[in-house]
Coordinates of C-alpha atoms in Angstrom, one line a residue:
M190 CA -35.4 -4.2 -14.9
H191 CA -32.5 -5.0 -17.1
S192 CA -32.6 -4.7 -20.8
L193 CA -33.4 -7.8 -22.9
L194 CA -30.8 -6.6 -25.4
R195 CA -27.9 -7.3 -23.1
R196 CA -26.8 -10.0 -20.7
P197 CA -27.5 -9.4 -17.0
K198 CA -24.6 -8.0 -15.1
R199 CA -22.8 -10.5 -12.9
A200 CA -22.4 -9.8 -9.2
E201 CA -18.6 -10.2 -9.5
D202 CA -18.6 -7.5 -12.2
V203 CA -20.1 -5.0 -9.8
F204 CA -18.8 -5.9 -6.2
G205 CA -15.6 -7.3 -4.9
V206 CA -11.9 -6.7 -4.8
A207 CA -10.4 -6.7 -8.3
P208 CA -7.2 -5.5 -10.0
E209 CA -9.3 -3.5 -12.4
V210 CA -11.8 -0.8 -11.5
L211 CA -15.4 -2.0 -11.1
P212 CA -17.2 1.1 -12.4
D213 CA -20.6 0.2 -11.1
S214 CA -19.6 0.3 -7.5
Y215 CA -16.8 2.9 -7.8
V216 CA -17.3 6.0 -5.7
D217 CA -15.5 9.3 -6.2
R218 CA -15.4 10.2 -2.5
G219 CA -15.3 13.9 -1.9
D220 CA -14.6 14.6 -5.6
L221 CA -11.1 13.2 -5.0
D222 CA -10.7 12.2 -8.6
E223 CA -11.2 15.7 -9.9
R224 CA -9.0 17.1 -7.1
I225 CA -6.1 14.8 -8.0
A226 CA -6.6 15.4 -11.8
R227 CA -6.2 19.2 -11.1
L228 CA -3.1 18.5 -9.0
L229 CA -1.5 16.6 -11.9
N230 CA -1.5 19.8 -13.8
K231 CA 0.1 21.9 -11.1
K232 CA 3.7 20.9 -11.5
K233 CA 4.0 19.2 -8.1
H234 CA 4.7 15.7 -6.9
I235 CA 1.6 14.0 -5.4
A236 CA 1.6 11.7 -2.4
L237 CA -1.5 9.5 -2.0
R238 CA -1.7 8.2 1.6
G239 CA -4.1 5.4 2.6
V240 CA -4.2 2.0 4.2
S241 CA -4.1 -1.3 2.3
K242 CA -7.2 -1.9 0.2
C243 CA -8.6 1.6 0.7
G244 CA -8.9 2.1 -3.1
K245 CA -5.5 3.7 -3.9
S246 CA -4.9 1.6 -6.9
W247 CA -8.4 2.1 -8.4
L248 CA -8.0 5.8 -7.8
R249 CA -4.7 5.9 -9.5
Q250 CA -6.0 3.9 -12.5
R251 CA -8.8 6.4 -12.9
V252 CA -6.8 9.6 -12.7
V253 CA -3.4 8.3 -14.2
P254 CA -4.6 5.7 -16.7
S255 CA -1.3 5.3 -18.6
A256 CA 1.1 5.5 -15.6
L257 CA 4.6 4.1 -15.4
V258 CA 4.0 2.0 -12.3
V259 CA 6.8 0.6 -10.1
Q260 CA 5.8 -1.6 -7.1
C261 CA 8.0 -1.4 -4.0
R262 CA 8.9 -4.4 -1.9
L263 CA 11.0 -4.6 1.3
G264 CA 14.6 -4.5 0.3
K265 CA 14.1 -2.5 -2.9
T266 CA 16.3 0.5 -3.5
V267 CA 15.7 3.8 -5.3
L268 CA 18.0 2.6 -8.1
D269 CA 15.8 -0.4 -8.5
I270 CA 12.8 1.9 -9.0
Y271 CA 14.7 3.7 -11.8
R272 CA 15.7 0.4 -13.3
E273 CA 12.2 -0.9 -13.4
A274 CA 10.7 2.3 -14.6
L275 CA 13.1 2.5 -17.5
G276 CA 12.7 -1.2 -18.2
E277 CA 9.0 -0.5 -18.9
L278 CA 10.2 2.0 -21.5
G279 CA 12.5 -0.5 -23.2
I280 CA 15.7 0.8 -21.6
R281 CA 18.2 -1.0 -19.4
L282 CA 19.9 1.1 -16.7
E283 CA 23.3 0.1 -15.3
V284 CA 24.7 2.3 -12.6
S285 CA 28.4 2.1 -11.7
S286 CA 28.3 4.7 -8.9
T287 CA 26.0 7.1 -7.2
E288 CA 26.5 10.1 -4.9
A289 CA 23.7 12.3 -3.7
T290 CA 21.6 12.9 -6.9
S291 CA 24.5 12.3 -9.2
L292 CA 24.5 9.0 -11.1
T293 CA 27.3 7.5 -13.2
G294 CA 26.5 4.6 -15.6
T295 CA 24.8 3.8 -18.9
V296 CA 21.4 3.3 -20.4
E297 CA 20.9 0.9 -23.2
A298 CA 17.8 0.5 -25.4
T299 CA 16.3 -3.0 -25.4
A300 CA 13.3 -2.1 -27.6
E301 CA 12.4 0.3 -30.4
A302 CA 10.7 2.7 -28.1
G303 CA 13.8 2.9 -25.9
V304 CA 15.9 3.6 -29.0
N305 CA 13.8 6.6 -29.9
L306 CA 13.7 7.9 -26.3
I307 CA 17.5 7.7 -25.9
A308 CA 18.1 9.3 -29.3
K309 CA 15.9 12.3 -28.4
I310 CA 17.4 12.8 -25.0
A311 CA 21.0 12.2 -26.1
A312 CA 20.7 14.9 -28.7
K313 CA 19.3 17.4 -26.1
W314 CA 22.3 16.6 -23.8
G315 CA 24.8 16.9 -26.6
F316 CA 25.7 13.2 -26.4
S317 CA 26.6 11.1 -29.4
G318 CA 25.3 7.5 -29.0
T319 CA 26.1 4.6 -31.2
A320 CA 23.7 2.3 -32.9
T321 CA 24.3 -1.3 -34.1
D322 CA 21.9 -3.5 -36.0
S323 CA 20.6 -6.6 -34.2
I324 CA 18.1 -9.2 -35.3
T325 CA 15.0 -7.4 -34.1
T326 CA 15.8 -3.8 -33.4
K327 CA 18.6 -1.3 -32.9
S328 CA 20.6 -1.2 -29.7
V329 CA 21.6 2.2 -28.4
R330 CA 24.0 2.6 -25.5
Q331 CA 24.6 5.9 -23.8
D332 CA 26.8 7.0 -20.9
I333 CA 25.0 9.1 -18.3
N334 CA 26.3 11.1 -15.4
D335 CA 23.2 12.9 -14.0
L336 CA 19.8 12.0 -12.6
G337 CA 18.5 14.6 -15.1
F338 CA 19.1 12.2 -18.0
I339 CA 16.8 9.6 -16.4
A340 CA 14.2 12.4 -15.6
D341 CA 14.2 13.5 -19.2
L342 CA 13.7 9.9 -20.4
I343 CA 10.6 9.5 -18.2
R344 CA 9.2 12.9 -19.1
E345 CA 9.8 12.4 -22.8
S346 CA 7.9 9.1 -22.6
G347 CA 4.7 11.1 -21.8
R348 CA 3.9 8.8 -18.9
T349 CA 3.7 9.7 -15.2
L350 CA 6.0 7.7 -12.9
V351 CA 3.9 6.2 -10.1
I352 CA 5.7 4.6 -7.1
E353 CA 3.4 2.3 -5.3
D354 CA 3.8 0.8 -1.7
F355 CA 6.3 3.5 -0.8
H356 CA 6.1 2.2 2.8
Y357 CA 8.0 -0.9 1.9
L358 CA 11.2 1.1 1.3
S359 CA 13.6 1.2 4.2
H360 CA 13.9 4.5 6.1
A361 CA 17.3 5.2 4.4
E362 CA 15.8 4.6 0.9
R363 CA 12.7 6.7 1.7
T364 CA 15.1 9.5 2.6
K365 CA 17.1 9.1 -0.5
L366 CA 14.0 9.1 -2.7
A367 CA 12.8 12.3 -0.9
F368 CA 16.0 14.0 -1.9
D369 CA 15.8 12.7 -5.4
L370 CA 12.3 14.0 -5.7
K371 CA 13.6 17.5 -5.1
A372 CA 16.0 17.0 -8.0
L373 CA 13.3 15.5 -10.2
W374 CA 11.1 18.5 -9.5
D375 CA 13.9 20.8 -10.6
Y376 CA 14.0 18.7 -13.9
K377 CA 10.2 19.2 -14.3
T378 CA 9.5 15.5 -13.8
Y379 CA 6.7 15.0 -11.4
V380 CA 6.0 11.7 -9.6
V381 CA 3.0 10.2 -7.8
I382 CA 3.9 8.4 -4.6
V383 CA 1.4 5.9 -3.2
G384 CA 1.7 4.2 0.2
V385 CA 0.7 3.8 3.8
W386 CA 1.9 6.1 6.5
S387 CA 0.1 7.4 9.6
G388 CA 1.7 10.9 9.9
Q389 CA 1.2 13.8 7.7
N390 CA 3.6 15.1 5.0
I391 CA 6.1 12.3 5.4
L392 CA 8.1 13.4 2.3
V393 CA 8.5 16.9 3.7
H394 CA 9.5 15.4 7.0
L395 CA 12.2 13.5 5.2
N396 CA 13.3 16.5 3.1
S397 CA 12.2 19.9 4.0
D398 CA 13.2 21.2 0.5
L399 CA 10.0 19.5 -0.7
T400 CA 7.9 22.1 1.0
A401 CA 5.4 23.5 -1.6
R402 CA 6.8 20.9 -4.1
V403 CA 4.7 18.0 -3.0
R404 CA 1.0 17.8 -2.2
E405 CA -0.1 15.0 0.1
V406 CA -3.7 13.6 -0.3
P407 CA -5.1 11.3 2.3
I408 CA -7.5 8.7 1.1
V409 CA -10.1 8.3 3.7
W410 CA -13.7 7.1 3.6
S411 CA -16.6 8.7 5.4
D412 CA -19.6 6.5 6.3
E413 CA -21.6 8.4 3.7
D414 CA -19.2 7.6 0.9
L415 CA -19.1 3.9 2.0
E416 CA -22.9 3.8 1.9
K417 CA -22.7 5.0 -1.7
I418 CA -21.0 1.8 -2.7
F419 CA -24.1 -0.1 -1.7
E420 CA -26.3 2.5 -3.5
R421 CA -24.3 2.5 -6.8
G422 CA -23.7 -1.3 -6.9
G423 CA -27.2 -2.1 -5.8
K424 CA -28.7 0.0 -8.6
A425 CA -26.6 -1.8 -11.1
L426 CA -27.9 -5.2 -9.9
N427 CA -31.4 -4.0 -9.2
L428 CA -30.9 -4.6 -5.4
Q429 CA -32.0 -2.7 -2.4
F430 CA -29.9 -3.2 0.8
S431 CA -31.6 -2.6 4.1
G432 CA -30.4 0.1 6.5
D433 CA -29.4 -2.5 9.1
V434 CA -27.2 -4.4 6.6
V435 CA -25.6 -1.2 5.4
A436 CA -24.9 0.1 8.9
R437 CA -23.5 -3.1 10.2
A438 CA -21.2 -3.6 7.1
V439 CA -20.0 0.0 7.3
K440 CA -19.1 -0.4 11.0
D441 CA -17.3 -3.8 10.4
C442 CA -15.2 -2.7 7.5
Y443 CA -13.2 -0.2 9.7
G444 CA -13.4 2.6 7.1
N445 CA -11.9 0.4 4.4
A446 CA -13.6 0.2 1.0
G447 CA -11.8 -3.0 0.0
I448 CA -13.1 -4.9 3.1
L449 CA -16.6 -3.5 2.4
Q450 CA -16.5 -4.7 -1.2
R451 CA -15.5 -8.2 0.0
L452 CA -18.3 -8.2 2.6
I453 CA -20.9 -7.2 0.1
E454 CA -19.7 -9.9 -2.3
G455 CA -20.0 -12.4 0.5
V456 CA -23.5 -11.3 1.4
L457 CA -24.6 -11.8 -2.2
E458 CA -23.0 -15.3 -2.2
E459 CA -24.8 -16.2 0.9
A460 CA -28.1 -14.9 -0.6
G461 CA -27.6 -16.9 -3.8
I462 CA -27.6 -13.7 -5.9
E463 CA -25.3 -14.2 -8.8
E464 CA -26.5 -11.6 -11.3
E465 CA -28.6 -8.6 -12.0
Q466 CA -32.2 -9.2 -10.8
K467 CA -35.2 -8.9 -13.2
E468 CA -37.3 -7.3 -10.4
L469 CA -36.1 -5.1 -7.5
T470 CA -34.9 -7.4 -4.8
Y471 CA -34.4 -6.6 -1.2
V472 CA -31.4 -7.7 0.8
D473 CA -32.3 -7.2 4.4
D474 CA -31.1 -10.3 6.4
V475 CA -28.3 -9.2 8.7
S476 CA -27.5 -12.9 9.3
L477 CA -26.2 -13.1 5.8
L478 CA -23.7 -10.5 6.6
E479 CA -22.7 -12.3 9.8
D480 CA -22.1 -15.5 7.8
A481 CA -20.1 -13.5 5.2
E482 CA -17.9 -12.1 7.9
L483 CA -17.3 -15.5 9.4
N484 CA -16.4 -16.9 6.0
Y485 CA -14.1 -13.9 5.3
A486 CA -12.4 -14.5 8.7
E487 CA -11.9 -18.2 7.9
E488 CA -10.3 -17.2 4.5
L489 CA -8.0 -14.9 6.4
N490 CA -6.9 -17.6 8.8
T491 CA -4.2 -18.9 6.6
V492 CA -2.9 -15.4 5.9
Y493 CA -2.5 -14.5 9.6
L494 CA -1.2 -17.9 10.6
E495 CA 1.5 -17.4 8.0
F496 CA 2.1 -13.9 9.4
A497 CA 2.4 -15.2 12.9
N498 CA 4.7 -18.0 11.8
R499 CA 7.0 -15.6 9.9
V500 CA 7.2 -13.3 12.9
S501 CA 7.8 -16.1 15.3
S502 CA 10.5 -17.6 13.2
G503 CA 12.1 -14.2 12.9
I504 CA 11.9 -13.6 16.6
R505 CA 13.6 -16.9 17.4
T506 CA 16.6 -15.8 15.3
R507 CA 17.1 -12.7 17.6
Q508 CA 18.5 -14.7 20.4
N509 CA 19.7 -11.6 22.3
A510 CA 16.3 -9.9 22.0
T511 CA 13.7 -12.7 21.8
G512 CA 11.9 -11.5 24.9
I513 CA 11.7 -7.9 23.8
Y514 CA 10.3 -8.8 20.4
A515 CA 7.8 -11.2 21.9
H516 CA 6.6 -8.7 24.6
A517 CA 6.3 -5.9 22.0
M518 CA 4.2 -8.1 19.7
A519 CA 2.0 -9.2 22.6
V520 CA 1.3 -5.6 23.6
I521 CA 0.7 -4.3 20.1
M522 CA -1.6 -7.1 19.1
A523 CA -3.6 -6.6 22.3
A524 CA -4.3 -3.0 21.5
S525 CA -7.8 -1.9 20.6
D526 CA -9.0 -1.4 17.1
D527 CA -9.0 2.4 17.5
E528 CA -5.4 2.4 18.9
L529 CA -4.1 0.3 16.0
I530 CA -5.8 2.5 13.4
G531 CA -4.6 5.7 15.0
G532 CA -1.2 4.3 16.0
V533 CA 0.0 2.8 19.3
P534 CA 2.7 5.1 20.7
L535 CA 6.2 3.8 21.6
D536 CA 5.7 5.2 25.1
S537 CA 2.5 3.2 25.6
I538 CA 4.0 0.0 24.3
F539 CA 7.0 0.5 26.6
K540 CA 4.9 1.2 29.6
T541 CA 2.9 -2.0 29.2
A542 CA 5.8 -4.1 28.1
H543 CA 8.0 -2.9 31.0
A544 CA 5.3 -3.6 33.5
R545 CA 5.2 -7.2 32.1
E546 CA 9.0 -7.5 32.1
P547 CA 11.1 -4.9 34.0
R548 CA 14.3 -5.9 32.1
I549 CA 12.9 -4.3 28.9
Q550 CA 14.6 -1.0 28.3
K551 CA 13.0 1.8 26.1
G552 CA 16.0 2.2 23.9
N553 CA 16.1 -1.5 23.0
L554 CA 12.4 -1.6 22.5
R555 CA 12.6 1.3 20.1
T556 CA 15.3 -0.5 18.1
V557 CA 13.1 -3.6 18.0
L558 CA 10.1 -1.6 16.6
E559 CA 12.3 -0.1 13.9
R560 CA 13.0 -3.6 12.7
I561 CA 9.6 -5.1 13.2
E562 CA 8.5 -4.6 9.6
A563 CA 11.3 -6.9 8.3
L564 CA 9.9 -9.8 10.5
Q565 CA 6.6 -9.8 8.8
V566 CA 7.2 -10.0 5.0
D567 CA 7.6 -13.1 2.9
D568 CA 10.6 -13.9 0.6
A569 CA 9.2 -11.6 -2.1
G570 CA 9.0 -8.7 0.4
R571 CA 5.2 -8.7 0.7
G572 CA 2.7 -9.2 3.5
L573 CA 3.2 -6.2 5.8
V574 CA 0.5 -6.0 8.5
L575 CA 2.0 -3.6 11.1
A576 CA 4.1 -0.6 10.3
Y577 CA 6.3 1.6 12.6
D578 CA 6.4 5.3 11.8
E579 CA 9.7 6.6 13.0
S580 CA 8.6 10.3 12.7
R581 CA 5.6 9.8 15.1
K582 CA 7.1 6.8 16.9
V583 CA 3.9 4.8 16.6
V584 CA 2.9 1.3 15.4
S585 CA -0.2 1.2 13.3
V586 CA -2.1 -1.5 11.4
V587 CA -1.4 -1.4 7.6
D588 CA -3.8 -4.3 6.8
R589 CA -7.2 -3.6 8.4
Q590 CA -8.4 -7.1 7.6
L591 CA -6.5 -8.0 10.8
L592 CA -9.2 -6.2 12.8
L593 CA -12.0 -8.2 11.2
Y594 CA -10.0 -11.4 11.7
R595 CA -9.4 -10.7 15.4
K596 CA -13.1 -10.3 15.9
Y597 CA -13.7 -13.9 15.0
A598 CA -10.4 -15.7 15.4
T599 CA -10.0 -18.3 18.1
V600 CA -6.5 -19.4 17.4
P601 CA -4.1 -17.9 20.0
W602 CA -1.1 -15.8 18.9
P603 CA 2.3 -17.4 19.6
W604 CA 3.8 -14.5 21.4
E605 CA 3.1 -15.8 24.9
D606 CA 4.8 -19.1 24.1
L607 CA 7.9 -17.2 22.9
I608 CA 7.9 -15.2 26.1
A609 CA 7.7 -18.3 28.2
E610 CA 10.6 -19.8 26.2
A611 CA 12.7 -16.7 26.7
D612 CA 12.0 -16.8 30.4
Q613 CA 13.0 -20.5 30.7
Q614 CA 16.2 -19.9 28.8
G615 CA 17.0 -16.8 30.8
E616 CA 17.8 -14.8 27.7
G617 CA 16.3 -12.4 25.3
F618 CA 16.6 -9.1 27.1
S619 CA 20.3 -8.2 26.9
G620 CA 20.3 -6.3 23.6
V621 CA 19.3 -6.3 20.0

């Protein structure tokens, strides 16, 4: 029974997907918080690997509360990452040239904090900056010719650089960042990389010099840990969820804590439970969960129709490869849940696609898969659903909400129409 001296907790304060951590339903699976906290003191880069909505951001907020966070989008470069990170510190970075890990350019303070940082680092490097008075603060401009200067600025700030959504970077930019990470490690500036990738140790694969310098931590959920979300949140709201409701929700969230949080939120909405209960209340009607899943799928309808439209529009612009793209999407989207979670191999996609259309060649198909991510995102570089892992040569689902949506969706995907159009026009298989 909740205390009369405080207001009852609201359901949305306990369950759901939120930008801030909801402590009453937060679960430290496998003591991961403590493990990462220890790693932060071990002078290593940390790579947090996990699918969309698996709790990476909440975890990062818990273990690195004052992070210097840069969000990646498709088309962003490594230099953009440095610009945004320094911008958060009140420093503008202008680069005139770059070669390997050597940078030539300038940094200029745009805020008082930036002035102090540049002054400290410039003195260490033996530089003499100039300061001129402005209306609000001093402006300090300093030439730089080494990544080490940027590393020192970040380290001197006392904040940890966190690069989120690493998977949105192109393969070339991922590789460049992997080599920069070795240099940053040499400069004792340690970075946390957060993203989605299906293979192990992607950064070491991109740059073998990172061996023993980066620790990769997969963020995965056991059924037991997912069940604890019900237990912790239920206790906060004075609720008891039945074993049937818990088991069905855990099965239908596909190992994803974010999806589970949304399903529980939906169940409570269907049950009319808006706040902490005065007496222990049982939630044992599985039909409430079924209704919540249907409503969730309906909400996702717009998301995946836009996804399908973006992909279709992108495919139509590839006049010399329309059929290859369309057949590839048809095969991928027909794969089972387990296949999409584990990664559908290029060889399997080719085998099925080639059986459907003998003109498809494996080399061209591989090139198409390498470009498939660019078809999916919006103008802001967001919205990735499927990702291609070049190291393992597999396509996997980044957004597992797709799997729940497929379970209830009745709208057909447009790939077959595109295939028919390509066949009628007699094109779409000659190249990429």
